[in-house]
Tab-separated table of C-alpha atoms and ligand atoms in Angstrom:
chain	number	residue	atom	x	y	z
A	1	UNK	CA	0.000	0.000	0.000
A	2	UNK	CA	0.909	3.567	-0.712
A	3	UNK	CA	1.827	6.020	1.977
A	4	UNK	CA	1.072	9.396	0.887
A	5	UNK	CA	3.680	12.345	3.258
A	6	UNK	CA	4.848	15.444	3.023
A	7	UNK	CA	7.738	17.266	4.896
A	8	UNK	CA	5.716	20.274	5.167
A	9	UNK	CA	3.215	18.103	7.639
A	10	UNK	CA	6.061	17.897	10.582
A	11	UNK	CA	6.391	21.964	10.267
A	12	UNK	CA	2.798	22.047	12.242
A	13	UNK	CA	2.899	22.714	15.883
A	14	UNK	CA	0.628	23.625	18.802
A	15	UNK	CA	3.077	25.485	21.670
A	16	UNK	CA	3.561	23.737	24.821
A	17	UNK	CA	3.188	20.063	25.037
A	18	UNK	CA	0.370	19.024	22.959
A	19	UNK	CA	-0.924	15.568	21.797
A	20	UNK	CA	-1.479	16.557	18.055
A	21	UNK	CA	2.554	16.940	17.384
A	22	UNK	CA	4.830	15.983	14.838
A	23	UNK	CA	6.410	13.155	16.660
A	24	UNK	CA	3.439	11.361	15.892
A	25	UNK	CA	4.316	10.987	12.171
A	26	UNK	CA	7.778	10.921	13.055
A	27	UNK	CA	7.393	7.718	14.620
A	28	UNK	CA	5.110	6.035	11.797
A	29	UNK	CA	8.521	6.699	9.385
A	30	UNK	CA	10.755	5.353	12.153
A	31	UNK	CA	8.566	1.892	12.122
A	32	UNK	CA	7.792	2.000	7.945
A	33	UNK	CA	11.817	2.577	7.510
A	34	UNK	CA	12.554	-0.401	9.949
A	35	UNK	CA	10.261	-3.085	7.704
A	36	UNK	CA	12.182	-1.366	4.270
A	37	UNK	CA	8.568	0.308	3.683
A	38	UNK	CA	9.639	4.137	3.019
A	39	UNK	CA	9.788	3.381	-0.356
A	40	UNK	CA	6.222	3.348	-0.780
A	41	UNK	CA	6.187	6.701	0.265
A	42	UNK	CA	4.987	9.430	-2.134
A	43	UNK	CA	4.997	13.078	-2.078
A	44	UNK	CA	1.671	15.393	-2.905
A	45	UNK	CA	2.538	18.777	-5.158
A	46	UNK	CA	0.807	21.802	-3.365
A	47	UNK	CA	-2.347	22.377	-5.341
A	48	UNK	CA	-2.981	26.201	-6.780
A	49	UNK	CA	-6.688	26.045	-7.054
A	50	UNK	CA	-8.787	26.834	-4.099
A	51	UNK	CA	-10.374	22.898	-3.790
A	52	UNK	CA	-10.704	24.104	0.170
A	53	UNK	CA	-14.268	25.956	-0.612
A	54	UNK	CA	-15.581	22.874	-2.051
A	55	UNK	CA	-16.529	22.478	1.675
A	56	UNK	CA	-15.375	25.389	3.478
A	57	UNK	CA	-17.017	29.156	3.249
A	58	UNK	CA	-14.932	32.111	1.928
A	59	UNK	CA	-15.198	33.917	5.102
A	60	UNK	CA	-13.798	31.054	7.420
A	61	UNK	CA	-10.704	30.432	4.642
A	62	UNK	CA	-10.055	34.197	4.576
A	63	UNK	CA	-10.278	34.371	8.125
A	64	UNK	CA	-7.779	31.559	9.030
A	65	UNK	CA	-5.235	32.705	6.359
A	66	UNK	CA	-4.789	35.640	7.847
A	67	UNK	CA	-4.572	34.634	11.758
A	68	UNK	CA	-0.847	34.724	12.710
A	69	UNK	CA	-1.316	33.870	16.725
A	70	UNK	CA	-4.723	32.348	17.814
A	71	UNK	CA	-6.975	29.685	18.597
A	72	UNK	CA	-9.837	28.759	16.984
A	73	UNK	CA	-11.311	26.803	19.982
A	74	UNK	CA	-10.730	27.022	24.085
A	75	UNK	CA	-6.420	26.367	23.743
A	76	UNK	CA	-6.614	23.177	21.646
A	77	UNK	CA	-6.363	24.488	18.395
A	78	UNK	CA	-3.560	26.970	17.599
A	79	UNK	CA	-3.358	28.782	14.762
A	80	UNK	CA	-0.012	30.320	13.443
A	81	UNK	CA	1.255	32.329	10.384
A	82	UNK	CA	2.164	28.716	9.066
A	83	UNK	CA	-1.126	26.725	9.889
A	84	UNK	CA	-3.147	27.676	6.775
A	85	UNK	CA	-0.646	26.739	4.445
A	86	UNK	CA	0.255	23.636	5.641
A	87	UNK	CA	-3.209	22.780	6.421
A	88	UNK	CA	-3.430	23.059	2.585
A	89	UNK	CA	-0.733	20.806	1.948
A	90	UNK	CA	-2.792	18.146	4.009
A	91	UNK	CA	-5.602	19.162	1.752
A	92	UNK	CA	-3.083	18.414	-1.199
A	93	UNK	CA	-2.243	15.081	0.228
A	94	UNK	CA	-6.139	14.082	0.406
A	95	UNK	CA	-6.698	15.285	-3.520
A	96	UNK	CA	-3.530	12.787	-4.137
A	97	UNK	CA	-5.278	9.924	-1.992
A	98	UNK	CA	-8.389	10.002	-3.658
A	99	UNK	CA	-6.484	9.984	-7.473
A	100	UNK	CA	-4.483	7.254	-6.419
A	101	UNK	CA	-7.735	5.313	-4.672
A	102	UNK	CA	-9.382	6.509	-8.211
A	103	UNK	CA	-6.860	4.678	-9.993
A	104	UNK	CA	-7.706	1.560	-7.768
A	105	UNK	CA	-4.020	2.393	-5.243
A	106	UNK	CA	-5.069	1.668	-2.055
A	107	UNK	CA	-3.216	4.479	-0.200
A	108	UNK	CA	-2.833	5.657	3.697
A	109	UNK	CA	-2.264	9.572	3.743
A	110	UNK	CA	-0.627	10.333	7.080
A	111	UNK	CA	-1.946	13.794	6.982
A	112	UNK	CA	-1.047	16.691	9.826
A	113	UNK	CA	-3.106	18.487	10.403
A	114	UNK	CA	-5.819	15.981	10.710
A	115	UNK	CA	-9.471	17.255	9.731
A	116	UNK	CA	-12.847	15.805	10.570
A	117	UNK	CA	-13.711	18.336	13.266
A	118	UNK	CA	-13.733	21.538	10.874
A	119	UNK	CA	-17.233	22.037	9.142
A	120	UNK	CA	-17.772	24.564	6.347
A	121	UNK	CA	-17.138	27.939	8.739
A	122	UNK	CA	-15.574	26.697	12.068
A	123	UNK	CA	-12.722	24.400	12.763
A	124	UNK	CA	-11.855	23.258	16.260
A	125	UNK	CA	-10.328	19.718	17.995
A	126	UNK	CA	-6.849	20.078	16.293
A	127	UNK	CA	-8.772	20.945	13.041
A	128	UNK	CA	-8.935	23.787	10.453
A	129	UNK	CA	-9.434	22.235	6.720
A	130	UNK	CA	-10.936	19.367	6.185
A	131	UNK	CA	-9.679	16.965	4.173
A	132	UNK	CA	-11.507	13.956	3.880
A	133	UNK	CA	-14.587	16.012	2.890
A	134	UNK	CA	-12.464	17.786	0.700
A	135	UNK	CA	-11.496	14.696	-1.379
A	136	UNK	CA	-15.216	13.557	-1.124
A	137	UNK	CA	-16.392	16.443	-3.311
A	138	UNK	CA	-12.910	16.659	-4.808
A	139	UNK	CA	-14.155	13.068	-6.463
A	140	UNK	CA	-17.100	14.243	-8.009
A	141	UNK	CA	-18.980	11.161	-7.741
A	142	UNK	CA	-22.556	10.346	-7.257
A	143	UNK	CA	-22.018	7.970	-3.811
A	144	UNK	CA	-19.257	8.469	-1.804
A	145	UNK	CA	-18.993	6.765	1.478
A	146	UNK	CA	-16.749	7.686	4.728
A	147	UNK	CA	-16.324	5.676	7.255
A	148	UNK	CA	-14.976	7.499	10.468
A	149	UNK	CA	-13.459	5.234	13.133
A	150	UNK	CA	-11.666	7.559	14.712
A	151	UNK	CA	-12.661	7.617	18.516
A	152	UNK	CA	-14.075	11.190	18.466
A	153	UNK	CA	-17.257	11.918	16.281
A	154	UNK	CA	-16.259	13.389	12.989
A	155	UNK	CA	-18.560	16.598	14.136
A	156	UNK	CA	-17.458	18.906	11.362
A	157	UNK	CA	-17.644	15.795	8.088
A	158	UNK	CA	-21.448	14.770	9.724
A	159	UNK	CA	-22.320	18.525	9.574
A	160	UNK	CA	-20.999	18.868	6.025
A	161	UNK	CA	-22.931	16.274	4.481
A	162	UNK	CA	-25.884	15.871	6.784
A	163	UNK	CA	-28.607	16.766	4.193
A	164	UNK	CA	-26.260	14.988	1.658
A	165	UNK	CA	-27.233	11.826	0.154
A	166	UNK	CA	-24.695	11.351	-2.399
A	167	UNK	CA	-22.404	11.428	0.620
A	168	UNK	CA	-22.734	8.599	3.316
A	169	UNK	CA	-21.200	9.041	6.534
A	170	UNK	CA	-20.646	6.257	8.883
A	171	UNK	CA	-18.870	7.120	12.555
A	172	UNK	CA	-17.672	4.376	15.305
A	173	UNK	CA	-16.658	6.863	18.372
A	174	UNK	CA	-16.869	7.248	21.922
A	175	UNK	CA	-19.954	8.014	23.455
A	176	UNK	CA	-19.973	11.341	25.851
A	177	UNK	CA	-16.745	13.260	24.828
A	178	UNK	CA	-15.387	15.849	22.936
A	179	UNK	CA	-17.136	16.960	20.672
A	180	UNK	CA	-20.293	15.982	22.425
A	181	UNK	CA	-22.288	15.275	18.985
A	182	UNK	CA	-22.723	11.716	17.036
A	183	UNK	CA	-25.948	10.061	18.629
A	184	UNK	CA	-27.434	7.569	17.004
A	185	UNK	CA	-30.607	9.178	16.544
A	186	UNK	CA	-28.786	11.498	14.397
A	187	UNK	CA	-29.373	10.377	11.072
A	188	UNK	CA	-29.129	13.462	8.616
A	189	UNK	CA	-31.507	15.354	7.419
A	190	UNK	CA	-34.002	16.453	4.217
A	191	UNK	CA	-32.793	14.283	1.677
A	192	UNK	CA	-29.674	13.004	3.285
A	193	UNK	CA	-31.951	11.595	5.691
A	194	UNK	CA	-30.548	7.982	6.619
A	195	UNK	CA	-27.267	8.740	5.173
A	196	UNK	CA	-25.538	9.547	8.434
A	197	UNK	CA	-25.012	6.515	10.515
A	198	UNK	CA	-23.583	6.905	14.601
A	199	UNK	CA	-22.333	4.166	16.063
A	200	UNK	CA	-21.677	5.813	19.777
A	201	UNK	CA	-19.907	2.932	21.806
A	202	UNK	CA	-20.001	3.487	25.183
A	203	UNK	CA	-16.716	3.355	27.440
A	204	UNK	CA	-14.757	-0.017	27.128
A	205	UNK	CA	-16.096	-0.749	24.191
A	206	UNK	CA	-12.946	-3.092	21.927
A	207	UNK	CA	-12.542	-5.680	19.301
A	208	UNK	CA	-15.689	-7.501	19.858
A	209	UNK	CA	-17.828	-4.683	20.012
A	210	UNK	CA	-16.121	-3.150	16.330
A	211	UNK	CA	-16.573	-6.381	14.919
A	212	UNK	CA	-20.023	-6.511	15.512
A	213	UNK	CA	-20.748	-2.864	14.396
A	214	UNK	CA	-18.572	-4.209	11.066
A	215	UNK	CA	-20.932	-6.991	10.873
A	216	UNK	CA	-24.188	-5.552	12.049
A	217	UNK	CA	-24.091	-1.596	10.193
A	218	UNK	CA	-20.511	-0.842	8.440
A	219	UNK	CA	-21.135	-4.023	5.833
A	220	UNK	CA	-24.806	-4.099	4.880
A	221	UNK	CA	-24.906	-0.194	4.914
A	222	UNK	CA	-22.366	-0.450	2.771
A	223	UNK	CA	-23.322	-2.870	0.262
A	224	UNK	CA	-26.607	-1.374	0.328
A	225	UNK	CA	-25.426	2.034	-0.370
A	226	UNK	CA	-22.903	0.822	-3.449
A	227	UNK	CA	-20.399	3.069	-3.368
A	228	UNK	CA	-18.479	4.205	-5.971
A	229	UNK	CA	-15.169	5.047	-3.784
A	230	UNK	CA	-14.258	4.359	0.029
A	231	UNK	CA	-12.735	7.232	2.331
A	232	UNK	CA	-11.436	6.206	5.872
A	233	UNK	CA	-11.201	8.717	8.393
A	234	UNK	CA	-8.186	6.532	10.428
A	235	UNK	CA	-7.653	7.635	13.912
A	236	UNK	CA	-6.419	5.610	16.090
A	237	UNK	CA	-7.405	7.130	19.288
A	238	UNK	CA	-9.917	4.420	20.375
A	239	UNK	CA	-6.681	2.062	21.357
A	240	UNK	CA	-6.481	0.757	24.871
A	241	UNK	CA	-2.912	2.389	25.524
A	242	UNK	CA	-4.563	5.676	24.260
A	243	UNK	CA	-5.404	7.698	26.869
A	244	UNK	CA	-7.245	10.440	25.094
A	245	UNK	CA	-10.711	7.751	24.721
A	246	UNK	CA	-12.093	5.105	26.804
A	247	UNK	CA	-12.253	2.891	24.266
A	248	UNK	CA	-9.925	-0.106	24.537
A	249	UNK	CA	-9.480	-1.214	20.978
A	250	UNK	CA	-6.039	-3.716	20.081
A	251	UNK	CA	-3.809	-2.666	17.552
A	252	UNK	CA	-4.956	-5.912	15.240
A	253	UNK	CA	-8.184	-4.721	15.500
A	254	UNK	CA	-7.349	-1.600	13.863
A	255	UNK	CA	-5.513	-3.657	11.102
A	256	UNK	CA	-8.192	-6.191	10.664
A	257	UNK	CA	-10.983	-3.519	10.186
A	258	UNK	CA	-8.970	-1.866	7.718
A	259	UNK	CA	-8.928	-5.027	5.805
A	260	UNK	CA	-12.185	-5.820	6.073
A	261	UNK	CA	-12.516	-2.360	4.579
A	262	UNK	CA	-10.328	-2.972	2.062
A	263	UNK	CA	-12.106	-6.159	0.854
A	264	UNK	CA	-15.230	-4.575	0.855
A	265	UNK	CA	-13.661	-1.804	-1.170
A	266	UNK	CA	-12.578	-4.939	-3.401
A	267	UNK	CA	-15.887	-6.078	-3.937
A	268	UNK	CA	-18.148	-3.412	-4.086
A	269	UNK	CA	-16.051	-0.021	-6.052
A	270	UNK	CA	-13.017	-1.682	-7.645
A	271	UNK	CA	-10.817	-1.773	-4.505
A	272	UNK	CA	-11.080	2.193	-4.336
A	273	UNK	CA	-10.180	2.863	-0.681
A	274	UNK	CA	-8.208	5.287	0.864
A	275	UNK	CA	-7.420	6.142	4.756
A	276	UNK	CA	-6.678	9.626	5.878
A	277	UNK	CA	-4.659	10.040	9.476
A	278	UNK	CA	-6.772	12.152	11.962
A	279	UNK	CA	-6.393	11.606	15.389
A	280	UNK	CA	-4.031	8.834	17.383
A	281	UNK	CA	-1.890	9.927	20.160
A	282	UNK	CA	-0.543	7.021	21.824
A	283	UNK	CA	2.432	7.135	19.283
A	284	UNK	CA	3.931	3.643	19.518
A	285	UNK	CA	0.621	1.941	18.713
A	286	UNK	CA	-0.136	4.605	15.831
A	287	UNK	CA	3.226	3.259	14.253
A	288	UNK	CA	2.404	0.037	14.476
A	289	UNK	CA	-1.057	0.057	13.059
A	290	UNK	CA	-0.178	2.190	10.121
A	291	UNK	CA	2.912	0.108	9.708
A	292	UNK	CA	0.942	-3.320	10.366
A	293	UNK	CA	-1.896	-1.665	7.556
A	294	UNK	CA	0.970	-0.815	4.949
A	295	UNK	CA	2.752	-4.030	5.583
A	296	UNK	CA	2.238	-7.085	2.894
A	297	UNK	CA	3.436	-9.606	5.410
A	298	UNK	CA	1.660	-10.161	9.084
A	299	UNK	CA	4.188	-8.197	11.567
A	300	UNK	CA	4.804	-8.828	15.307
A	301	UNK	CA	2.638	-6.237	17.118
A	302	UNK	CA	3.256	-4.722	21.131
A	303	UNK	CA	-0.256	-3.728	21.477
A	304	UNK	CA	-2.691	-6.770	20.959
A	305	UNK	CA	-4.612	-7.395	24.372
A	306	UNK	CA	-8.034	-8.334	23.482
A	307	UNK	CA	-10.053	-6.329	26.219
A	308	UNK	CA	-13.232	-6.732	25.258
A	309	UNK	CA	-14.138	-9.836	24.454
A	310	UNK	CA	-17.712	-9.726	25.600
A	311	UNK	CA	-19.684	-6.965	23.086
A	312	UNK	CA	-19.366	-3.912	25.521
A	313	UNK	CA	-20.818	-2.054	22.849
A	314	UNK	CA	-23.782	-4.599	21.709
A	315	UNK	CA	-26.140	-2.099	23.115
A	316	UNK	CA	-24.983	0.535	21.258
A	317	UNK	CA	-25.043	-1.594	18.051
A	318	UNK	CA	-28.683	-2.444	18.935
A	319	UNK	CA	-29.482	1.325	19.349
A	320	UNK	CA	-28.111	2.382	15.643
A	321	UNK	CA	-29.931	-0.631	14.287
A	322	UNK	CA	-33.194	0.839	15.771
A	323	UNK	CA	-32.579	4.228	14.559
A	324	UNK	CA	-31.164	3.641	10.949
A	325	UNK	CA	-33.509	0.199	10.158
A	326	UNK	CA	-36.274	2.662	8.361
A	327	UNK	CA	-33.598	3.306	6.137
A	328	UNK	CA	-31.440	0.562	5.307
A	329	UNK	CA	-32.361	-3.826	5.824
A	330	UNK	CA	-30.263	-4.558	8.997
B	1	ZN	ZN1	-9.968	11.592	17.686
């Protein structure tokens, strides 16, 4: 698998100590250079045209350009003289991930500044462009789906597309934290209505529980849907050694829901897939995930404790079955 960087994406810092840093990425090269994997590294080219207000509104892009010292939310989000450009080279990288998942490359974009908090005039959670929505109107298609498994509710992609339905949006998070949105009752609206699916685990919730949202929404949404390209909104911040979620997710679980991505990706659009990094702060897991997901051969992981063995999260499950069954046979 491709592994789409740019140097520009370790230039981005919050000040102080901050869990959104460029060590993160650091680290993923580290473990991808140790298994002889840099080389399927490539590089986006900054993009001239303004692709960013294909989601975002004039106001909020002229606004952050020209912040030099700010924050956009309570002291999580810092905005420089520097952020806005290389928040469009992250933009740049997503354009690149979904040509190369157009031309049927799977591809992981480890993208900084990550993206699925900022909606079309805000930004917020370590978030100011964002990219995965981006690429999903960057690809022009008639059904695009995103599936969001990062641990935090992609607030800011659900808003974008919530009245979309050419634009399905699928989110595995933690129930009750930041940014407080992502029930399972929310469904979208108008005629997006149905086309935003929450699966809000409550805390604990691991392997077992993912599996069974895989097997019980993720896959017959999907196949249902048909869609014509696959975007993953990775974050990895639902692991057990992360302490950022209560979610206790094992690195192989990560890695085998990717696949099972990936094969779905096989059989329903052509193997047109593509991850996009977002959040994932317990660094030596993040390496080892991406690496294990870039990796042809099975690796030896640190991080595989199977927590929850028992469902946790069946309840939850049951809950976005009720609310979405209207919609879709589950
Ligand atoms: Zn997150």
């Amino acid at each position: 698998m491709k592994v789409i960087f740019h140097p520009r994406y370790m230039d981005h810092r919050h000040p102080g100590t901050h869990p959104e840093r460029p060590e993160r990425l650091e680290a993923i090269l580290v473990k991808l250079d140790s298994l002889s994997l840099v080389k399927n590294l490539i590089f986006p080219e900054e993009i001239e045209e303004n692709v960013s207000n294909l989601v975002h509104t004039e106001g909020y892009l002229r606004a952050l350009s020209t912040m030099t010292s700010d924050y956009l939310d309570g002291g999580d989000t810092f905005v420089s003289s520097e952020t806005y450009e290389i928040a469009k080279m992250a933009v740049s990288g997503a354009i690149l991930s979904v040509d190369e998942a157009m031309a049927k490359n799977k591809n992981v974009a480890l993208l900084r500044p990550p993206g699925h908090h900022a909606g079309a005039d805000y930004g917020g959670g370590f978030c100011y462009l964002n990219n995965i929505a981006i690429g999903a109107r960057y690809a022009d298609l008639d059904r695009v789906a995103i599936v969001d498994i990062d641990s935090h509710h992609g607030n800011g992609t659900s808003d974008i597309f919530y009245s979309d339905p050419g634009v399905l949006y699928i989110s595995t998070h933690h129930h009750g934290i930041y940014p407080g949105t992502g029930v399972s009752v929310a469904v979208g609206e108008n005629s997006g209505e149905g086309y935003n699916v929450n699966v809000p685990f409550s805390t604990g919730a691991g392997d077992s529980s993912m599996k069974l949202a895989l097997e019980d929404i993720i896959d017959p949404i999907l196949r249902q849907f048909s869609p014509q390209l696959i975007l993953v909104s990775l974050g990895t911040d639902g692991h057990y050694a992360d302490v950022m979620t209560g979610l206790s997710l094992s690195s192989q679980c990560y890695i085998d829901t990717g696949e099972k991505l990936a094969s779905l990706a096989d059989e329903l659009c052509g193997g047109r897939i593509s991850y996009m990094l977002e959040g994932g702060y317990h660094i030596p897991s993040l390496a080892e995930i991406i690496a294990g997901m870039v990796s042809d051969e099975p690796m030896n992981l640190e991080f595989t404790k199977n927590i929850d063995k028992n469902k946790k999260g069946e309840e939850s499950v049951l809950d976005t079955t009720n609310a979405l069954h209207r919609y879709w046979d589950l």
